[in-house]
Tab-separated table of C-alpha atoms in Angstrom:
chain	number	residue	atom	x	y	z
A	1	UNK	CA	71.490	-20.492	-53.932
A	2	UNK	CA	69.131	-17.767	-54.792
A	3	UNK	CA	65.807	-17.011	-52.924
A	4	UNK	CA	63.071	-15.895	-55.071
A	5	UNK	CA	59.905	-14.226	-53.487
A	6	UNK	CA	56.575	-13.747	-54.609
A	7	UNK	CA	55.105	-9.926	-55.504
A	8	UNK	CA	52.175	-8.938	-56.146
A	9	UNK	CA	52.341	-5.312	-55.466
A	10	UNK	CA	54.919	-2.650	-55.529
A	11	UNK	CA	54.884	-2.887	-51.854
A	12	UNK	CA	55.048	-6.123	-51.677
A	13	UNK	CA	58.257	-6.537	-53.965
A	14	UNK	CA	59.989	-3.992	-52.047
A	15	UNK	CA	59.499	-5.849	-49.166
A	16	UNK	CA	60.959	-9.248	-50.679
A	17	UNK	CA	63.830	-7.154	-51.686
A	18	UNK	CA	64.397	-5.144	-48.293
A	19	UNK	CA	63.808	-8.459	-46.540
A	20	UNK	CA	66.945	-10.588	-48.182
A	21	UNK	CA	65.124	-11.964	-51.531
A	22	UNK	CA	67.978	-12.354	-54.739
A	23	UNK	CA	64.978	-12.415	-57.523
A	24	UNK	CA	61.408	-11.933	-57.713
A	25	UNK	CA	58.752	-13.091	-59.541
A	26	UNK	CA	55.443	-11.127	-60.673
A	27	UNK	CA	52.347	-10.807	-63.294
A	28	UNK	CA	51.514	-8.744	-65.153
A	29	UNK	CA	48.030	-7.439	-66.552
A	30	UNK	CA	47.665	-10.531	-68.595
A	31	UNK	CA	48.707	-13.508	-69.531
A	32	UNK	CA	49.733	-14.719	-65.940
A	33	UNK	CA	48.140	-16.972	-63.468
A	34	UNK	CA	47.163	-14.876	-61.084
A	35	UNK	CA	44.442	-12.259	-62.429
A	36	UNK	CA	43.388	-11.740	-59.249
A	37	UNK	CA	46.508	-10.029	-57.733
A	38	UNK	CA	46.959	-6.605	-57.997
A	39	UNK	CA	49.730	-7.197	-60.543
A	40	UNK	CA	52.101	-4.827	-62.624
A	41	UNK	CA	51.331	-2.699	-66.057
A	42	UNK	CA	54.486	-1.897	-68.197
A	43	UNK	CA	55.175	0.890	-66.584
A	44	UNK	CA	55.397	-0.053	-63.046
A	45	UNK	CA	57.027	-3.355	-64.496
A	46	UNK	CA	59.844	-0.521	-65.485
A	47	UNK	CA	60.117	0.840	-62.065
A	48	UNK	CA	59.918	-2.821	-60.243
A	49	UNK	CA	63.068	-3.775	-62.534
A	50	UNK	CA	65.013	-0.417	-62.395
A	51	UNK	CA	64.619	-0.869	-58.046
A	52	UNK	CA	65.858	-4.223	-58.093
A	53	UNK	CA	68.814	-3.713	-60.893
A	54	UNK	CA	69.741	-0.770	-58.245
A	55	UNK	CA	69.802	-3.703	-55.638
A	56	UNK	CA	71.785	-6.259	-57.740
A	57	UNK	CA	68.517	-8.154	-57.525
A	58	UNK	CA	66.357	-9.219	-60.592
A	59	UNK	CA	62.529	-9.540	-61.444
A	60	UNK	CA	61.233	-12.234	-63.315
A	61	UNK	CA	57.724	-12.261	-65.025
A	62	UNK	CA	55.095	-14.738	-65.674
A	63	UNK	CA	53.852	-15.564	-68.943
A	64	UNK	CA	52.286	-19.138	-68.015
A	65	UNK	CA	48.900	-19.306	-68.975
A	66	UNK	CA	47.800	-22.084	-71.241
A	67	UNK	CA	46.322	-19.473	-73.777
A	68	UNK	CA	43.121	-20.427	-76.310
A	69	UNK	CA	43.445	-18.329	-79.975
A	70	UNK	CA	41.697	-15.383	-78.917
A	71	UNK	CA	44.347	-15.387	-75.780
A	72	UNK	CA	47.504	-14.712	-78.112
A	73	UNK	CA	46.184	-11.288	-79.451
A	74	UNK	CA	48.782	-8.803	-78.602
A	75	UNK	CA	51.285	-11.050	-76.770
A	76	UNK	CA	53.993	-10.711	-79.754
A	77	UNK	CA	53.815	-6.673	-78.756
A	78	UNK	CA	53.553	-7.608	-74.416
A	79	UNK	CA	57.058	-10.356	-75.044
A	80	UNK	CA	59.018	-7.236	-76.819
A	81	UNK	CA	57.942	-4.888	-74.003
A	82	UNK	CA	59.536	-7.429	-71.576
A	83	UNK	CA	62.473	-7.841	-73.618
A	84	UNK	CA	62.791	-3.957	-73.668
A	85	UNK	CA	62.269	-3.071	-70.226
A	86	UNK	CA	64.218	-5.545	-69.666
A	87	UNK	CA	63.640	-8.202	-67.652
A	88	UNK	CA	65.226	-10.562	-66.247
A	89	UNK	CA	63.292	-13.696	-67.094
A	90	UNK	CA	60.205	-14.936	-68.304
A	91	UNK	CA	58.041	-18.130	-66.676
A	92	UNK	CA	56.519	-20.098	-70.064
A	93	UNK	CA	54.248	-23.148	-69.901
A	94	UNK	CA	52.586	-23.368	-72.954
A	95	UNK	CA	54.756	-24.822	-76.167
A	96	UNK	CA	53.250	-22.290	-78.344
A	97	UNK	CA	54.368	-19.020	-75.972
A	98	UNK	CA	57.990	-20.589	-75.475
A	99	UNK	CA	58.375	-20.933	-79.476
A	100	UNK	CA	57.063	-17.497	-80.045
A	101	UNK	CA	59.290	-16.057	-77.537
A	102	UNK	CA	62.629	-17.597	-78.766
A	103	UNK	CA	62.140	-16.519	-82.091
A	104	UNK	CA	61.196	-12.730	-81.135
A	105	UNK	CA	63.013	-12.128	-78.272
A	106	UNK	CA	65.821	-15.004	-78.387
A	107	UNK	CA	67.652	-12.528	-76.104
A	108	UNK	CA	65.169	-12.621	-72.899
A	109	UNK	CA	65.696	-15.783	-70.675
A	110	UNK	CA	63.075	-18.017	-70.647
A	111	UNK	CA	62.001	-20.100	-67.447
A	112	UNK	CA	59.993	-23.332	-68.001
A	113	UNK	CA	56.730	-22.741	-64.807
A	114	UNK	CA	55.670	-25.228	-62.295
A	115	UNK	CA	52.342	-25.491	-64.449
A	116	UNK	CA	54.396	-26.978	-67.107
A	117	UNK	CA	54.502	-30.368	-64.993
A	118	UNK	CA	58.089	-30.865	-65.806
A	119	UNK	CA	59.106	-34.488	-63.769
A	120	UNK	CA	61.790	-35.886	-65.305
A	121	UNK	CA	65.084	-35.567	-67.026
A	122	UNK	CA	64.036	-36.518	-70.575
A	123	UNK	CA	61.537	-33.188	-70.641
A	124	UNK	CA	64.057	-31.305	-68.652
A	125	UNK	CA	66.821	-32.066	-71.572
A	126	UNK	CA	64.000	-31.246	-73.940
A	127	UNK	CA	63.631	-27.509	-72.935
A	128	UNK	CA	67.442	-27.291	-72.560
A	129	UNK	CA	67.927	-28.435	-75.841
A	130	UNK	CA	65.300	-26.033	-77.360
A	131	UNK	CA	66.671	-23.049	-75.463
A	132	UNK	CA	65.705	-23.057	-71.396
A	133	UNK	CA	67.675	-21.738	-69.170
A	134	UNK	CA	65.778	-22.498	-66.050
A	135	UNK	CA	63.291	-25.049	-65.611
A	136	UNK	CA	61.136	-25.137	-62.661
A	137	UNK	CA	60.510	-28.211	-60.727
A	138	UNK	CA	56.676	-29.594	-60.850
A	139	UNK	CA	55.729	-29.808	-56.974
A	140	UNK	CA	55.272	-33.492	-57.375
A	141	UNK	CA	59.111	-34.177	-57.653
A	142	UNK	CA	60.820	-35.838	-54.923
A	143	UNK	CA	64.346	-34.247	-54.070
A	144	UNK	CA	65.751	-37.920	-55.222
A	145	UNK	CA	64.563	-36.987	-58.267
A	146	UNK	CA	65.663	-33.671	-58.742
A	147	UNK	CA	69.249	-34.916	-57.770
A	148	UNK	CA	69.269	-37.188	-61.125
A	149	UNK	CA	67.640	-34.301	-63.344
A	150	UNK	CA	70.787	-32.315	-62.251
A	151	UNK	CA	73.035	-35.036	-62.141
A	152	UNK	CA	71.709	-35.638	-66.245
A	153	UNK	CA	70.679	-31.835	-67.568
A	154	UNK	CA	72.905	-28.758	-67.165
A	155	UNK	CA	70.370	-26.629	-66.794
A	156	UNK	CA	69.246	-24.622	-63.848
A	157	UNK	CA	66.188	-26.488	-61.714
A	158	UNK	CA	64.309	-23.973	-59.662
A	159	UNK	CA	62.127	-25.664	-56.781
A	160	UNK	CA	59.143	-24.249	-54.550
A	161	UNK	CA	59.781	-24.341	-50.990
A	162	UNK	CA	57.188	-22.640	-48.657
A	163	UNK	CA	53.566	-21.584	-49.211
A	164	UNK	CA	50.384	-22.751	-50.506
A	165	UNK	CA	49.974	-26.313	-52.157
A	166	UNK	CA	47.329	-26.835	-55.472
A	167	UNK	CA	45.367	-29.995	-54.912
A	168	UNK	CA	46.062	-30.630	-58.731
A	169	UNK	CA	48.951	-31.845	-60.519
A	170	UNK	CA	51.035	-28.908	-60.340
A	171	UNK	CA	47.765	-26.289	-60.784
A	172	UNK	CA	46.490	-28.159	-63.457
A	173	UNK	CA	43.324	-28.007	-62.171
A	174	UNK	CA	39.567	-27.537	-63.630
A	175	UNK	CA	37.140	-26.910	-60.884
A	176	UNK	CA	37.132	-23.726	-60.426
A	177	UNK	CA	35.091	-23.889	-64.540
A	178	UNK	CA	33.210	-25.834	-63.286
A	179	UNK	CA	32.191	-23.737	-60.040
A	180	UNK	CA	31.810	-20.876	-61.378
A	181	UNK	CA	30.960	-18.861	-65.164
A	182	UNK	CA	34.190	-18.200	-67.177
A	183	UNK	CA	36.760	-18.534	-64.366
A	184	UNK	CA	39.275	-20.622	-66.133
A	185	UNK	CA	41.585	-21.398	-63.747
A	186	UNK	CA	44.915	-22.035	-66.301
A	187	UNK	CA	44.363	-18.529	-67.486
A	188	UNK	CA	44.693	-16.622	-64.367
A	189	UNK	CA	41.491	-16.826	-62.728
A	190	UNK	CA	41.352	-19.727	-60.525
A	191	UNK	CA	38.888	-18.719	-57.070
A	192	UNK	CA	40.236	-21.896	-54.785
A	193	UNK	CA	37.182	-23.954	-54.757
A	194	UNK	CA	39.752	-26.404	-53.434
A	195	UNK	CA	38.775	-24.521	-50.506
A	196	UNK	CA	35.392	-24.590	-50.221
A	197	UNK	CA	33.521	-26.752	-47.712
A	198	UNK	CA	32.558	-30.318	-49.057
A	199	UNK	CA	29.572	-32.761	-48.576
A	200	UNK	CA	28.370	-35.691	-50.894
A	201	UNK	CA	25.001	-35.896	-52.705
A	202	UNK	CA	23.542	-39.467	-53.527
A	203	UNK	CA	22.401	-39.464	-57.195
A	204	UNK	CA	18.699	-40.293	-56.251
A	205	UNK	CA	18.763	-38.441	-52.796
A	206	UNK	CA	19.228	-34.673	-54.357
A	207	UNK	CA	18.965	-31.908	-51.316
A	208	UNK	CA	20.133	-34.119	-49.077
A	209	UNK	CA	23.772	-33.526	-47.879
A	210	UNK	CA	26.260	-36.410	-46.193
A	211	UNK	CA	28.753	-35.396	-44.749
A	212	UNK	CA	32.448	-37.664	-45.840
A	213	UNK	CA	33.952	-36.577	-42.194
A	214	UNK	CA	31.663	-36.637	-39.164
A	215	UNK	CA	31.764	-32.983	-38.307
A	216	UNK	CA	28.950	-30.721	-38.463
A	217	UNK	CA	30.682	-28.315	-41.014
A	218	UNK	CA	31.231	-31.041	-43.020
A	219	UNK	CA	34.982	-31.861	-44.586
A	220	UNK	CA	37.704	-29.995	-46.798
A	221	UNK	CA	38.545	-32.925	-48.785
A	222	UNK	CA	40.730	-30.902	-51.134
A	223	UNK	CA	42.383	-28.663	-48.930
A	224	UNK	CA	46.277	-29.240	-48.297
A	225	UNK	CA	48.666	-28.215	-45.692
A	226	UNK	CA	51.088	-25.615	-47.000
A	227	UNK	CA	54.482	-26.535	-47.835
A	228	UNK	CA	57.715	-25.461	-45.503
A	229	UNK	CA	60.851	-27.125	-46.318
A	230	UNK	CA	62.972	-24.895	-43.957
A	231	UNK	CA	64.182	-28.174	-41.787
A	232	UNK	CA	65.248	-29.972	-44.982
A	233	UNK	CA	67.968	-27.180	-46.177
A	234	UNK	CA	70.960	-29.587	-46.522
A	235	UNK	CA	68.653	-31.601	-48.614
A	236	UNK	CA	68.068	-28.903	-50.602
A	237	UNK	CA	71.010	-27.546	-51.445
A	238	UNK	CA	72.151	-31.504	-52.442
A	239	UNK	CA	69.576	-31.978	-54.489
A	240	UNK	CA	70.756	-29.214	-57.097
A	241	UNK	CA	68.559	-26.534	-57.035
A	242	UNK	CA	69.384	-23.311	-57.845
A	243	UNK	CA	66.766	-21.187	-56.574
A	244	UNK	CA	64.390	-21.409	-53.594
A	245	UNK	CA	61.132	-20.053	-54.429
A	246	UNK	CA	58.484	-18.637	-51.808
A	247	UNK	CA	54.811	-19.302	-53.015
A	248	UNK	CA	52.475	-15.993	-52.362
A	249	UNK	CA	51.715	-13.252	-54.947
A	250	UNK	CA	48.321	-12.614	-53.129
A	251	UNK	CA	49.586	-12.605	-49.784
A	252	UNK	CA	50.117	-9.397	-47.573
A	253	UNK	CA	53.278	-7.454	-46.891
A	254	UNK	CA	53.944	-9.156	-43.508
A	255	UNK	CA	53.517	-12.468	-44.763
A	256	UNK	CA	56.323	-11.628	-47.982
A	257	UNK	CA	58.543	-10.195	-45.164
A	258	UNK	CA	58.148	-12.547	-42.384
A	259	UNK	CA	58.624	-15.593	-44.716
A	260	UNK	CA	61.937	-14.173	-46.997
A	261	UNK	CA	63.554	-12.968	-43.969
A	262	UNK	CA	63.598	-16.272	-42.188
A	263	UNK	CA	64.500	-18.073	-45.074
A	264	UNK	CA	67.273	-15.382	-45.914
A	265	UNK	CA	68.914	-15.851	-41.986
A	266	UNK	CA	68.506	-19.791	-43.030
A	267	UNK	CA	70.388	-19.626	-46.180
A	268	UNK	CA	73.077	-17.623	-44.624
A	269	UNK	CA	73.806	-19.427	-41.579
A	270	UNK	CA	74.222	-23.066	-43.698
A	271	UNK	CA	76.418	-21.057	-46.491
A	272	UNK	CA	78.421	-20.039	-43.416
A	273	UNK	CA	78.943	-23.701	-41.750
A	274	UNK	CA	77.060	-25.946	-43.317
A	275	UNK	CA	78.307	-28.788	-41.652
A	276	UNK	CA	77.038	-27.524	-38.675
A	277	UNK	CA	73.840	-25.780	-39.381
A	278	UNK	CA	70.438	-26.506	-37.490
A	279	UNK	CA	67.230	-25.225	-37.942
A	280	UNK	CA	66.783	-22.644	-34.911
A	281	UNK	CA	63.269	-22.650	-32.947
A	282	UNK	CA	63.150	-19.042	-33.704
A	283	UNK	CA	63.017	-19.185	-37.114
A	284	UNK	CA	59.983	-21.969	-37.116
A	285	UNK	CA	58.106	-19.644	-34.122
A	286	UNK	CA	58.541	-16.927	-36.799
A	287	UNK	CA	56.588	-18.739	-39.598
A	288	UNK	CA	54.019	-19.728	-36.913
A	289	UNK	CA	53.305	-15.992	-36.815
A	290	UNK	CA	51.727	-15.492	-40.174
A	291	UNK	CA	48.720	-16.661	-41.750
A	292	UNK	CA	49.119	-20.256	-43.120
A	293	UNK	CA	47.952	-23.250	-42.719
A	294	UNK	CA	49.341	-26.404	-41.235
A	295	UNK	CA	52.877	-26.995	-42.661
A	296	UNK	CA	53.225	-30.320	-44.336
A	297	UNK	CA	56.966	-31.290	-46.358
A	298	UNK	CA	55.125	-31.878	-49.439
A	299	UNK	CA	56.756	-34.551	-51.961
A	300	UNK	CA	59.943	-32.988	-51.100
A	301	UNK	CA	60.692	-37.173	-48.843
A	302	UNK	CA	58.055	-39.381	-49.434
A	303	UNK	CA	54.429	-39.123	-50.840
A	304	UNK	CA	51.749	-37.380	-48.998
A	305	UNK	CA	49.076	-39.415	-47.098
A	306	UNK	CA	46.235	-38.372	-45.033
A	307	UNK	CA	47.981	-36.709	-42.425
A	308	UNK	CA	49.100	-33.742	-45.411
A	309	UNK	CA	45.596	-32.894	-45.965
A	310	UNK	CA	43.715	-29.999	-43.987
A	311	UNK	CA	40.039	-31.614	-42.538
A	312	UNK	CA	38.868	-28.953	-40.532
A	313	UNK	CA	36.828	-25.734	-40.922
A	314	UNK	CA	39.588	-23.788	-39.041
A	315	UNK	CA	42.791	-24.745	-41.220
A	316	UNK	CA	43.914	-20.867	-41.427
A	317	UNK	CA	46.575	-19.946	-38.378
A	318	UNK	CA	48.689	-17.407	-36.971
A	319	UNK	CA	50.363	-16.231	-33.615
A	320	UNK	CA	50.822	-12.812	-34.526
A	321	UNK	CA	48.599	-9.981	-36.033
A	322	UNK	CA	50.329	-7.442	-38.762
A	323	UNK	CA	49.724	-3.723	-37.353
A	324	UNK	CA	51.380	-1.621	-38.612
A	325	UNK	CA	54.884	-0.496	-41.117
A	326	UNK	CA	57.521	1.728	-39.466
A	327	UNK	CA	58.474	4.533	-42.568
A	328	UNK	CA	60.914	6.576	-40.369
A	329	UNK	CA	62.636	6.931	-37.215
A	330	UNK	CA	63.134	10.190	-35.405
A	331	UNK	CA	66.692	9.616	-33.974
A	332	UNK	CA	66.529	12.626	-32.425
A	333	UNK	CA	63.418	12.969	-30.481
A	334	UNK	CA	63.466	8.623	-30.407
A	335	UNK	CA	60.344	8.559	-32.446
A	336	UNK	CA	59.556	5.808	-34.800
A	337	UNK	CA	56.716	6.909	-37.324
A	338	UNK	CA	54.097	3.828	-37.924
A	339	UNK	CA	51.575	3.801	-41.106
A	340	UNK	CA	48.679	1.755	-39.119
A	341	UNK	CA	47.447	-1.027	-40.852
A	342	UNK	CA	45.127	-2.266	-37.842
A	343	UNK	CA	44.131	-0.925	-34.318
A	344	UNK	CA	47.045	-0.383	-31.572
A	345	UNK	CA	46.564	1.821	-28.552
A	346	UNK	CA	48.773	2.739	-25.739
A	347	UNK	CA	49.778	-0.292	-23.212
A	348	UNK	CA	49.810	-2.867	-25.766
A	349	UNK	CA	52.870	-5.109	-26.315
A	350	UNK	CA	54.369	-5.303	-29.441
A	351	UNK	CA	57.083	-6.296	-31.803
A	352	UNK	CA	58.962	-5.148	-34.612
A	353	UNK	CA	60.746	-7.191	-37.400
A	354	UNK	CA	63.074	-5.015	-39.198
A	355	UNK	CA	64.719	-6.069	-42.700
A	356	UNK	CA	67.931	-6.604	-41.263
A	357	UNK	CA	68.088	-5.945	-37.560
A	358	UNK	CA	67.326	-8.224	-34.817
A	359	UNK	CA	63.499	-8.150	-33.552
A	360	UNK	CA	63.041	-5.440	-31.371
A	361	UNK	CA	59.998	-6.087	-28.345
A	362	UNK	CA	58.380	-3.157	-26.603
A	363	UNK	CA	55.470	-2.082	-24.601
A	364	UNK	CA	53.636	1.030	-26.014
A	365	UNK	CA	53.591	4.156	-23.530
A	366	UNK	CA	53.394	6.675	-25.835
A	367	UNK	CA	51.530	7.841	-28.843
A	368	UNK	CA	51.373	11.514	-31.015
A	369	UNK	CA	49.501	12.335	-34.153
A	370	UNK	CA	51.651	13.777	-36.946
A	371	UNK	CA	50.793	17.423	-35.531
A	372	UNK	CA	52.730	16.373	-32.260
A	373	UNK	CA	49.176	15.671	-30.345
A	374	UNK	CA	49.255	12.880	-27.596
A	375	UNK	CA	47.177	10.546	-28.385
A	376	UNK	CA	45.856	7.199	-26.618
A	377	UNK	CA	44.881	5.091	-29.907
A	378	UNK	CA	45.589	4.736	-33.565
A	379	UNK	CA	42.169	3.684	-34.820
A	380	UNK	CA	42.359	4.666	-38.490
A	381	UNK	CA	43.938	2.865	-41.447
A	382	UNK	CA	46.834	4.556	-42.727
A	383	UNK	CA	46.965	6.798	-39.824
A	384	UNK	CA	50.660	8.368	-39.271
A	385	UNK	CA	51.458	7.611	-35.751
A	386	UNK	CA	54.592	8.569	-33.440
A	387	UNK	CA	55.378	5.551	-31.184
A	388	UNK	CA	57.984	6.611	-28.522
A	389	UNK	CA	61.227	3.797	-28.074
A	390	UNK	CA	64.985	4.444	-27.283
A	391	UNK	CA	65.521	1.434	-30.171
A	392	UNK	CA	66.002	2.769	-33.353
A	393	UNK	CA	64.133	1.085	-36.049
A	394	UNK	CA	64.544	0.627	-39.463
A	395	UNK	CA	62.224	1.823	-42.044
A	396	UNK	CA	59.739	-1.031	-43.535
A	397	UNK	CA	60.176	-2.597	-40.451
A	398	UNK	CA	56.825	-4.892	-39.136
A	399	UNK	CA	55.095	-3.721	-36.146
A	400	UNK	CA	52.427	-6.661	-35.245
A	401	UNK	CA	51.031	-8.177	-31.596
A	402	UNK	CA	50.442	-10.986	-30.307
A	403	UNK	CA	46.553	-12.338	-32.078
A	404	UNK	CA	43.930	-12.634	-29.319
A	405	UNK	CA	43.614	-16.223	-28.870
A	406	UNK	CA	47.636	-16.165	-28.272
A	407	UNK	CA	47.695	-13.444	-25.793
């Protein structure tokens, strides 16, 4: 089974990789659906695929936008860059993109997207027939289901597994044109007015607001929980997918790490015994510690109902707050050097996830600057800070603290 993470950054893929991810999956400047991230340009596309080749890993790109005309200038040129670099894989929704690519790069492997809204075996056999070698699962598909795609198509069915859920049939969605100018949201620019705060306005009635929940803020009609299939592993693995895939490319560093690693220690520990495996508490207190919102099992059992929708103001949660990255440890003097990436001081308790090692908990009685200067506080971002521990600590490891209305 191979785990495939999200990244959006260079930092961010690293991370997946460190963390236990087999694959990736990233944009680049264009013709993605997510032209919001910070995404890759050739060249950085060249060092994200040389890094994970050194790994044994592979990178996989996005090409899934449902393009108009003036969208297909310069694509022949982008899908021989890919094929150059090379790539691993390509992610193709659009009929015209997939028939382009197989006659001009017939060597580069092409992966049918989510957006494609691929939910049966009769359009799974029609990709594989034309040339797929991966089709990925529309969200909507029951597990049942996927089990007879496999059981009828030799082809390899990827499946998403944790992270935000679209509101629309597989991201098919148009209201982010409407909500805004020129934000099309099938060609990379969707802002999430799935979001936004809702109230109704009668026809005849205009400037006056009723709310469809009785709550002062209104309701979030559209908003759905995000998707975590961790307790239904077994179910997974019978169903016939090939590849676990982690939603996220705008999501920070500890979120990419947090998420992969669990999932990684999952994967293991049912490869190991599966007849025996159980979801530990651990790994479910760990994916209360990031940002999310409610978890909900998707389509993955039954269909949703009410209960798999988010109706409040205050749907965003987390346990833990992401403060800082460990890039070195001073054996020697027992120093581990943290980048900051929010305020710690001395006295604080705190935790570190490392990439492979267990988590490591410890109370902060010591601080230096990188000049060797004792110092009470980190306050600035980016800030190179010595943290005194006897643990040693792996570099890229997670340094974050309990979030204030936890502590």
């Amino acid at each position: 089974m191979e785990l495939l993470a999200p990244a959006g950054s260079m930092d961010k893929l690293k991370m997946a990789l460190l963390y236990g991810a087999d694959a990736v999956y990233l944009g680049g400047k264009s013709f993605g659906l997510r032209a919001f991230s910070d995404n890759f340009s050739l060249e950085e596309m060249k060092e994200a695929v040389s890094y994970a080749h050194s790994l044994g890993k592979h990178v996989y790109v996005t090409v899934n936008i449902f393009p108009h005309n003036a969208d297909l200038q310069g694509l022949p040129a982008y899908l021989q860059s890919l094929a150059a670099i090379p790539v691993d894989a390509i992610l193709i929704a659009d009929p015209g993109i997939f028939s382009m690519a197989r006659q001009l790069v017939p060597e580069l492997p092409i992966h049918i997207s989510t957006q494609a809204n691929t939910t049966n075996w009769a359009s799974v056999k029609f990709w594989y027939d034309n040339g797929a070698k991966r089709v990925v699962m529309a969200r909507e598909v029951s597990l049942k289901d996927v089990q007879e795609i496999h059981d009828k198509v030799p082809v390899e069915l990827e499946g998403f597994v944790h992270g935000a859920m679209c509101i629309s049939y597989s991201g098919r969605c148009l209201l982010s044109n409407y909500f805004t100018q020129n934000r099309d949201s099938n060609r990379g620019q969707c802002v999430q007015c799935c979001r936004f705060k809702y109230n109704i306005v009668e026809e005849k009635r205009p400037g006056q607001y009723f709310p469809v929940v009785e709550d002062e803020r209104g309701t979030y009609i559209f908003n759905s929980k995000d998707l975590c299939l961790l307790p239904y592993l077994p179910e997974l693995y019978a169903s016939g997918l090939c590849s676990l895939k982690i939603e996220g490319r705008m999501k920070s560093i500890h979120y990419v790490a947090t998420v992969v690693k669990v999932y990684r220690q999952a994967l293991d520990a049912y490869e190991v015994d599966p007849e025996h495996f159980t979801v530990l508490p651990e790994w479910l207190e760990e994916l209360e510690k990031i940002s999310h919102r409610p978890y909900t099992r998707g389509f993955s059992v039954s269909r949703p109902t009410e209960v798999d929708q988010v109706y409040s103001h205050a749907s965003n949660t987390q346990t833990y707050e992401f403060i800082g990255v460990v890039r070195s440890y001073d054996a020697a003097r027992h120093i581990a050097w943290i980048e900051q990436r929010n305020h710690f001081k001395v006295g604080q308790a705190v935790e570190f996830l490392q990439p492979q090692g267990h988590l490591v908990r410890h109370v902060i009685t010591h601080l230096t600057d990188e000049k060797g200067t004792e110092v009470t506080t980190a306050p600035h971002p980016r800030q190179l800070v010595g943290l005194y521990l006897d643990t040693p600590l792996e570099p890229w490891s997670m340094m974050r603290r309990k979030a204030a209305a936890h502590a």
